Structure formats: structure tokens, C-alpha cells
Coordinates of C-alpha atoms and ligand atoms in Angstrom, one line a residue:
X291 CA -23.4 42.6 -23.1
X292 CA -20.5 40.7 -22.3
X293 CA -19.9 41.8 -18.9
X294 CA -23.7 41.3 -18.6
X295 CA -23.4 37.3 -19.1
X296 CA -19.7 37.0 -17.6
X297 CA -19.6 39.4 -14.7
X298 CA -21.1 37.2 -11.6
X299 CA -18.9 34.4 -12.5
X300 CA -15.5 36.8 -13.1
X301 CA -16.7 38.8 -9.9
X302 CA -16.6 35.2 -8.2
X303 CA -14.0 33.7 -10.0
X304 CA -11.4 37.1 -8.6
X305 CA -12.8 36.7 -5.0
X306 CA -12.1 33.1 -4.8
X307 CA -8.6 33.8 -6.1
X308 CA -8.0 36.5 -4.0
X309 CA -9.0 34.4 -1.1
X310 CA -6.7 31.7 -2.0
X311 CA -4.2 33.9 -2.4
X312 CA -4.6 36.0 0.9
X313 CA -4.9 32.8 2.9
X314 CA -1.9 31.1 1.4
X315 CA 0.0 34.4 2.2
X316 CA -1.3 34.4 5.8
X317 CA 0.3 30.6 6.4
X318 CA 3.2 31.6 5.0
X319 CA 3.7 34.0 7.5
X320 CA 2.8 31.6 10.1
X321 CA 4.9 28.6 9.2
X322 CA 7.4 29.6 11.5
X323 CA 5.7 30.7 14.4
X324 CA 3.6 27.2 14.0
X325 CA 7.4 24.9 13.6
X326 CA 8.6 27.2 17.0
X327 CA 5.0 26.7 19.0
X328 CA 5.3 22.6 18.1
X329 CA 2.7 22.7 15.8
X330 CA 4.1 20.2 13.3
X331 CA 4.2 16.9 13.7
X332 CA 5.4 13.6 11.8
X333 CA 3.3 10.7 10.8
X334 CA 4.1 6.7 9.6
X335 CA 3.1 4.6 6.6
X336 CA 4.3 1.2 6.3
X337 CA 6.1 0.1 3.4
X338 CA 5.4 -3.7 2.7
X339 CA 7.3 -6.4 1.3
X340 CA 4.7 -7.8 -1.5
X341 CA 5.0 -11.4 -1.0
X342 CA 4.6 -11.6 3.1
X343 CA 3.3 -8.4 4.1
X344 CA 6.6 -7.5 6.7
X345 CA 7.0 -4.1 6.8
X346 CA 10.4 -2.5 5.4
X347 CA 10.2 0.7 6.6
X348 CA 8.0 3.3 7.8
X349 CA 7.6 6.3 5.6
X350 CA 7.7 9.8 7.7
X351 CA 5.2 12.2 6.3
X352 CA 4.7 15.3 7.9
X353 CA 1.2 17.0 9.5
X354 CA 0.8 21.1 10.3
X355 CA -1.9 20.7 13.3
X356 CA -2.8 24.8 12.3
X357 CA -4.9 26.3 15.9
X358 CA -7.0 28.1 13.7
X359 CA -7.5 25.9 10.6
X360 CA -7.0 22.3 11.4
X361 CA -5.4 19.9 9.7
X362 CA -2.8 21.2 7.0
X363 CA -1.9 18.7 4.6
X364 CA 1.9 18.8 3.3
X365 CA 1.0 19.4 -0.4
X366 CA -0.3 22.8 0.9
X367 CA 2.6 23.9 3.2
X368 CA 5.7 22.3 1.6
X369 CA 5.8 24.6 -1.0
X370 CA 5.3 27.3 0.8
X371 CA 7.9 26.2 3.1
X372 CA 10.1 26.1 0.3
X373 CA 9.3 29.6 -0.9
X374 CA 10.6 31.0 2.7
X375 CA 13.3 28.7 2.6
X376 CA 12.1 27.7 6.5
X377 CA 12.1 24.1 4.8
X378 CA 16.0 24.1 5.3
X379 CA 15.2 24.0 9.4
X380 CA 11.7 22.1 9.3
X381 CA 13.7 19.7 6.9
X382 CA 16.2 18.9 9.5
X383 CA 14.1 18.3 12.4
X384 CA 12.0 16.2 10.6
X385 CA 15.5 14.1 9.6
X386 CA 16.4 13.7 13.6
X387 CA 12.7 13.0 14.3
X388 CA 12.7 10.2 11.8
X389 CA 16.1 8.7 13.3
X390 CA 15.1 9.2 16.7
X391 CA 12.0 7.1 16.2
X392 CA 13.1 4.5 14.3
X393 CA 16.4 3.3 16.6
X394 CA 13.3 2.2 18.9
X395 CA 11.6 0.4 16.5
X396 CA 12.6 -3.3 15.9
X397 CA 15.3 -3.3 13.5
X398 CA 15.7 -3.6 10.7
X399 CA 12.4 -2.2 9.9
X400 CA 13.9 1.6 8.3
X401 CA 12.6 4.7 8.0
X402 CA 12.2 6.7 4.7
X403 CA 12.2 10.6 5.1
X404 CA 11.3 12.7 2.1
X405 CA 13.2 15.3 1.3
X406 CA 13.0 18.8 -0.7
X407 CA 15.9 19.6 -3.2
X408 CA 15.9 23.3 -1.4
X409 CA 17.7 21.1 1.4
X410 CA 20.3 19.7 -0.9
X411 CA 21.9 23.8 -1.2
X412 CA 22.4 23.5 2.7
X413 CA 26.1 22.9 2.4
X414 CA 25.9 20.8 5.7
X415 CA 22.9 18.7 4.3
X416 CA 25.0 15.4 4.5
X417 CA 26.8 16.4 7.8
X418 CA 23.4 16.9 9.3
X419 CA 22.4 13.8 8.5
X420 CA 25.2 11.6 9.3
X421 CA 25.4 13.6 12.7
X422 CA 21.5 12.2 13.6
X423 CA 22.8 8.6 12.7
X424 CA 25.8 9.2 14.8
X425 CA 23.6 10.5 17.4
X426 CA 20.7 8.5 17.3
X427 CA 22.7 5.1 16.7
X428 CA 20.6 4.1 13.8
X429 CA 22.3 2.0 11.2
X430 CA 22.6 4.3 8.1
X431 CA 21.1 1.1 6.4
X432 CA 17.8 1.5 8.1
X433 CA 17.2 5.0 6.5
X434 CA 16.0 5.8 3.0
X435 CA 15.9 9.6 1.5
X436 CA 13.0 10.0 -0.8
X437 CA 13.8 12.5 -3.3
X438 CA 11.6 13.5 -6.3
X439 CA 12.2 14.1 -9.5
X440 CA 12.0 18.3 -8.8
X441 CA 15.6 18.0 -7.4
X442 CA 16.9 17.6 -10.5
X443 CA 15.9 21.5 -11.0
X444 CA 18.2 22.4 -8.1
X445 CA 21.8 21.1 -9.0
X446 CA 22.5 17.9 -10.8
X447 CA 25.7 17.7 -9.7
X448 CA 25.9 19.1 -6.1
X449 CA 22.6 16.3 -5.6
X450 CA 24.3 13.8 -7.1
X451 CA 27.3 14.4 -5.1
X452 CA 25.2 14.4 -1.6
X453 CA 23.3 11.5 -3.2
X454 CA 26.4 9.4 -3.9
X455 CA 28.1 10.7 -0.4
X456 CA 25.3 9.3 1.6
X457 CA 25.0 6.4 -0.3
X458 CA 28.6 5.8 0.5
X459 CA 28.1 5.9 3.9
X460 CA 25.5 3.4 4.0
X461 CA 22.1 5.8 3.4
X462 CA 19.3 4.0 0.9
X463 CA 18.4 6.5 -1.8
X464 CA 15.0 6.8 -3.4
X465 CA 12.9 8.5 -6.4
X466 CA 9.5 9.0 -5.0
X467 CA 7.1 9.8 -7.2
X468 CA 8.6 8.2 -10.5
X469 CA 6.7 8.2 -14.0
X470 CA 5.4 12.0 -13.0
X471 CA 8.7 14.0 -13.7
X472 CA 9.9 15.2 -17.1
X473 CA 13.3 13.3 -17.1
X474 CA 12.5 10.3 -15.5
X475 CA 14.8 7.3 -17.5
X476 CA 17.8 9.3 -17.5
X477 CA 17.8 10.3 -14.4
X478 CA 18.1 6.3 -13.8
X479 CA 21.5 6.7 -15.5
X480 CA 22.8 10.4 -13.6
X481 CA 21.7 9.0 -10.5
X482 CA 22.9 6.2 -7.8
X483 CA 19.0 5.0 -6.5
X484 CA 18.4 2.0 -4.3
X485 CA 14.4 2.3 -4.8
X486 CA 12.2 3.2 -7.5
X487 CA 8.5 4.5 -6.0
X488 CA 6.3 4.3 -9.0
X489 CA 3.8 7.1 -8.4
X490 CA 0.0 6.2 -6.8
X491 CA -1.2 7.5 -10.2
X492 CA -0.4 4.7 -12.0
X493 CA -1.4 2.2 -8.8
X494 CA -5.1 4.2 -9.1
X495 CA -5.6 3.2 -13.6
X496 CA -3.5 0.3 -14.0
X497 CA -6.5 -1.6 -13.5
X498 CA -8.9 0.5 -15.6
X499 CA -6.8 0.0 -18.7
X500 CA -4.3 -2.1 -20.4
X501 CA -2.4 0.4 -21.0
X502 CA -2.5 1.4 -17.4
X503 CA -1.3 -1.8 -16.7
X504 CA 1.4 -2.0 -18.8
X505 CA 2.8 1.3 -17.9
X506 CA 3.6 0.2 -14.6
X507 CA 5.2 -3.8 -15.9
X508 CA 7.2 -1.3 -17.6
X509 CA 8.6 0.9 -14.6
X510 CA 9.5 -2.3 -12.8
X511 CA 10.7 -3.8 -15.5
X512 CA 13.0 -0.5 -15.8
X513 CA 13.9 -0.4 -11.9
X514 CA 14.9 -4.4 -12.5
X515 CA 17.1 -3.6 -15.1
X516 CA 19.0 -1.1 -13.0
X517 CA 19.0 -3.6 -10.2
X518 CA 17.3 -1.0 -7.9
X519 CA 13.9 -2.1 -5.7
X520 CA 10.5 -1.3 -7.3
X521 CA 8.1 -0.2 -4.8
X522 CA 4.6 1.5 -6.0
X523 CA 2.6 3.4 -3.9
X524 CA -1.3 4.2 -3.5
X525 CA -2.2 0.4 -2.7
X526 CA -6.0 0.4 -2.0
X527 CA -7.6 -2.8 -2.9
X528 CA -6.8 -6.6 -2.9
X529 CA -6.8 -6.9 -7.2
X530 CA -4.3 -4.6 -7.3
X531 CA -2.3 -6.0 -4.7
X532 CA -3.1 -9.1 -6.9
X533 CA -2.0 -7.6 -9.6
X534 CA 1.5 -6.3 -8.8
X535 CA 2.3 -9.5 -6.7
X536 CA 1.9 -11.0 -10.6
X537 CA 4.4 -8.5 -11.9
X538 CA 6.5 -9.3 -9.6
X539 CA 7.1 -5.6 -7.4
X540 CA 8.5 -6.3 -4.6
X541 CA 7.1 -3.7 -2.0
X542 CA 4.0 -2.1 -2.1
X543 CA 2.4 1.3 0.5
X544 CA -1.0 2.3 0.4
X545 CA -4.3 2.3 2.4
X546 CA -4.9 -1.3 2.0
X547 CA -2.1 -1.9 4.8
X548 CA -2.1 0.7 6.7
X549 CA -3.3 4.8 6.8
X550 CA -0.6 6.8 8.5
X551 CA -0.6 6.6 11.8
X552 CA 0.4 8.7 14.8
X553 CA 4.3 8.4 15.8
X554 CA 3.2 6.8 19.4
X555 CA 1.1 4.1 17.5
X556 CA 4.6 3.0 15.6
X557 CA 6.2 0.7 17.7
X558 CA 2.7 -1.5 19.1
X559 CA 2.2 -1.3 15.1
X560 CA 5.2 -3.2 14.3
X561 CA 5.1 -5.6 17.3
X562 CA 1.6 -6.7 16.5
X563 CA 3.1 -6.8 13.1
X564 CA 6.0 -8.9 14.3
X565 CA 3.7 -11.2 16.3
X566 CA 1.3 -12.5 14.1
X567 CA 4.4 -13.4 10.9
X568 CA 5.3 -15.5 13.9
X569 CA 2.2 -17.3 14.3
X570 CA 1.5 -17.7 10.9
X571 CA 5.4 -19.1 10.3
X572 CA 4.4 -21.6 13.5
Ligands
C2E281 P1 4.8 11.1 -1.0 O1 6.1 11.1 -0.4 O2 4.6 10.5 -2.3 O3 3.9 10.4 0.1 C1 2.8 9.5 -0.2 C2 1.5 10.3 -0.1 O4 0.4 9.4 -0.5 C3 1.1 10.7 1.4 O5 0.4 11.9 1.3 C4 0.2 9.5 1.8 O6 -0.6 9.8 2.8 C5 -0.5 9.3 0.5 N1 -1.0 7.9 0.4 C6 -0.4 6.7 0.8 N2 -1.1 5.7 0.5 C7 -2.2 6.1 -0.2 C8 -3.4 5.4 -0.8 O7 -3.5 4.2 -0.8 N3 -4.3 6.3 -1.4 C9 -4.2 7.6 -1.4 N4 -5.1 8.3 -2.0 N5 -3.1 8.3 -0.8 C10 -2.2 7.5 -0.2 P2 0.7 13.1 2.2 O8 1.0 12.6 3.6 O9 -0.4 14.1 2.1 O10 2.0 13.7 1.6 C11 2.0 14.3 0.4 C12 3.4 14.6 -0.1 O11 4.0 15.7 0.7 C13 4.4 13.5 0.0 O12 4.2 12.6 -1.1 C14 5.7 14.2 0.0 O13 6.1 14.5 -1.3 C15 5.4 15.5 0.7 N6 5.9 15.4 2.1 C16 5.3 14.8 3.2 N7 6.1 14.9 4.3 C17 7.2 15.6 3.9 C18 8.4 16.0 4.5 O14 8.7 15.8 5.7 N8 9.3 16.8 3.8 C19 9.1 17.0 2.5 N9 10.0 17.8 1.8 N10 8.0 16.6 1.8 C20 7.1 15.9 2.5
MG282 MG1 7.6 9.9 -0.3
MG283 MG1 5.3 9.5 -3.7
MG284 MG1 3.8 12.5 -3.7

């Protein structure tokens, strides 16, 4: 009887599953025959300062272009990259792709590069990274690692002790992704941080509910006290740009600026950028 009225949908349920599973198997097996055949490829979001609109940096977020699929979005690929460990080498070529792109950029718009904790067990991690500043001649200033809270699962003290080396030399620090974790305040404490990115979560309810609203006076508020930069991402509309202009956040991303845009589209976006603050200033 039971298998009567539950069957179709178990029989569905299993081949759906299956399929999901055989298909992320399949990419998994193709992630690096896609990296070698140039198949990946980096895209930028500006970061805004709230009260003028001039864009801080441009966040690098990374695009699969699959021959066969399409478009393969980063929350599908990343963790299986992670799983193979081929994140280590995608990881670092997405590092010197950042760099490269940003020394032709007008400075001192940066560039924030997110990064996985997997890359932090690379014991040349830091080296790497230095070396594409050395080699690129970008000012460690203009680059910001964007880490999330997951790192803190990897090491706490070997990330903290890349975190604090590259912040030595320079390097901008960020937790992406904050208020979704499961240890966010202390990690304020364990952790040297430059920027606070309060997760597009909150950005999408804070005007639904008060308590929506609050949630996120209280992040900044947070980030304030620990003299580190608030910025909140998932920006969509002009009330909520409103809105966290009247809390005070100092930089904002999200669709209401800009989508991200294609690495060649970069520079003619900044200059245009560029030109009208000028006209506007007089
Ligand atoms: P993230 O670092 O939090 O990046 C922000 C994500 O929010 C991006 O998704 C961006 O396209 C999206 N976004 C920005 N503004 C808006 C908005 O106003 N509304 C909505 N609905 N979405 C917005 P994306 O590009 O799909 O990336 C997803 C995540 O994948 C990133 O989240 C980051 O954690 C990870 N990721 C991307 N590139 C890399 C990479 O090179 N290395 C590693 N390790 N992770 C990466
Ligand atoms: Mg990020
Ligand atoms: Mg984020
Ligand atoms: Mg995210």
C-alpha cells in the first residue's frame, strides 16, 4: 500500500539524485581538462564607496564557460574543485589573473580575489602571492583576499599566520560572507581583517523586517568597533542603498551598480567611471 502511494515519487526522487550525482561526478572529472583547454575565465564587480559611488575595487569572481553545458556558476564547481584539490592551481592563476588586470587599471582602484582555505595548506600560498605583486608591479595595497568564514575549518593558526604575513606586507584582508558562519564575532578577535562583507542575505530582508534591519546596524556597528571597513553586498535597489547610506556603511556591491562584467570591459568601465566624478565635481 505504501509503495503503492509513494513509489512514482521515490522512483523520481532516486533518478533525480542519481542524475545529480552522476553529472557532478562527470565535471569533476573535467575540471582539469576544462582549467588546461582555457575554459575558465574571471569576471569583475565593482565595489562602491557609499557616499560618491567611486569604485574601490573590483571583485574577481570566477566563470567555467563548460563546451557542453554552458555557463557553470562557481557555487557548483568550487567545491568540487576543492574536493580534487585542483583549486590549489586554479586558485593561483586566478591570483596572477587578478594582479595582472588590475596594475592596468587606474590606481588605486584594487582588486579583491576570493580565496578557498584548501589554498591556505599550500605552504607557498603567501610566496605565490607576493611573487604576482612583485611581478605584476601592483601595490600590495591595491589587493584584498576575501576569505570566508569556512577557513577557519582548515587551520586557525597556519590562516592566521598567512593572514597576518600578508597583511604585513601590505595585502587588505577580508571576511566575505559575514553573519552566515558559525563563529562569526570571535573570529573578529583571532583574526587581523581590514573589511567586513556582510552577507547579500541580510542586504535582501533588512528591508522586509525590523529585525532585518537591525541585524545588519548591528554588523557595522561590530566592524566599527574593530575599526575594520563595513562593506555589504547584494545591493539591488535605491531604498536600500538609502538605507545603509543612513547607517552609515561605507561601501556597498550589488546589481544596482554594476553586474559583473567581462575582464576586457574593466578598464573603459572605470574610465567612464572616472570621467563623469569629474564632471559632476566641475
Ligand atoms: P562571493 O565572494 O560572496 O561573491 C558575490 C556573489 O554575489 C557573486 O556570485 C556575485 O555575482 C553575486 N552578486 C553580487 N551582487 C549581487 C546582487 O545584487 N544580487 C544577487 N542576487 N547576487 C549578487 P558568483 O559570481 O556566482 O560567486 C559565488 C561565490 O563563488 C562567491 O561568493 C565566492 O564565494 C565563490 N567564488 C567566486 N569566484 C571564486 C574564486 O576565484 N575562488 C574561490 N575560491 N571562490 C570563488
Ligand atoms: Mg567574495
Ligand atoms: Mg560574499
Ligand atoms: Mg558568497
Amino acid at each position: 500500500r505504501a509503495k503503492e502511494v509513494f513509489g512514482p515519487a521515490h522512483a523520481f526522487y532516486d533518478e533525480a539524485l542519481a542524475r545529480e550525482v552522476k553529472e557532478g561526478l562527470e565535471l569533476e572529472r573535467d575540471l582539469s581538462r576544462g582549467f588546461v583547454d582555457g575554459e575558465f575565465y574571471l569576471e569583475y564587480q565593482p565595489i562602491v564607496a557609499v557616499e560618491n559611488g567611486d569604485v574601490r575595487s573590483l571583485e574577481a569572481l570566477l566563470r567555467w564557460r563548460h563546451p557542453k553545458r554552458g555557463l557553470i556558476t562557481p557555487d557548483i564547481f568550487i567545491p568540487l574543485a576543492e574536493k580534487t584539490g585542483i583549486i590549489q592551481v586554479i586558485g593561483k592563476w586566478v591570483v596572477q589573473q587578478a594582479c595582472a588586470a588590475a596594475v592596468t587599471w587606474p590606481a588605486p582602484t584594487g582588486v579583491s580575489v576570493n580565496v578557498s582555505g584548501d589554498q591556505f595548506k599550500d605552504p607557498n600560498f603567501v610566496t605565490h602571492i607576493l611573487d604576482c605583486l612583485v611581478e605584476t608591479g601592483l601595490s600590495p595595497e591595491r589587493l584584498t583576499i576575501e576569505v570566508t568564514e569556512a577557513v577557519f575549518s582548515v587551520d586557525i593558526d597556519l590562516v592566521c599566520r598567512s593572514l597576518a604575513e600578508l597583511r604585513s606586507s601590505g595585502v587588505r584582508i577580508a571576511l566575505d560572507d559575514f553573519g552566515t558562519g558559525f563563529s562569526s564575532i570571535n573570529n573578529l578577535r583571532l583574526f587581523p581583517l581590514d573589511e567586513l562583507k556582510i552577507d547579500r542575505s541580510f542586504a535582501n530582508q533588512m528591508l522586509e523586517t525590523s529585525q532585518g534591519a537591525k541585524l545588519v546596524d548591528l554588523m557595522h556597528k561590530l566592524s566599527e568597533t574593530f575599526q575594520i571597513r563595513t562593506t555589504i553586498e547584494g545591493i539591488e535597489t535605491k531604498n536600500q542603498l538609502d538605507f545603509i547610506k543612513r547607517l552609515g556603511i561605507g561601501e556597498a556591491q550589488g546589481f544596482l551598480f554594476s553586474r559583473p562584467f567581462a575582464a576586457a570591459e574593466a578598464l573603459s568601465y572605470l574610465q567612464a567611471r572616472l570621467a563623469q566624478r569629474a564632471a559632476t565635481v566641475g
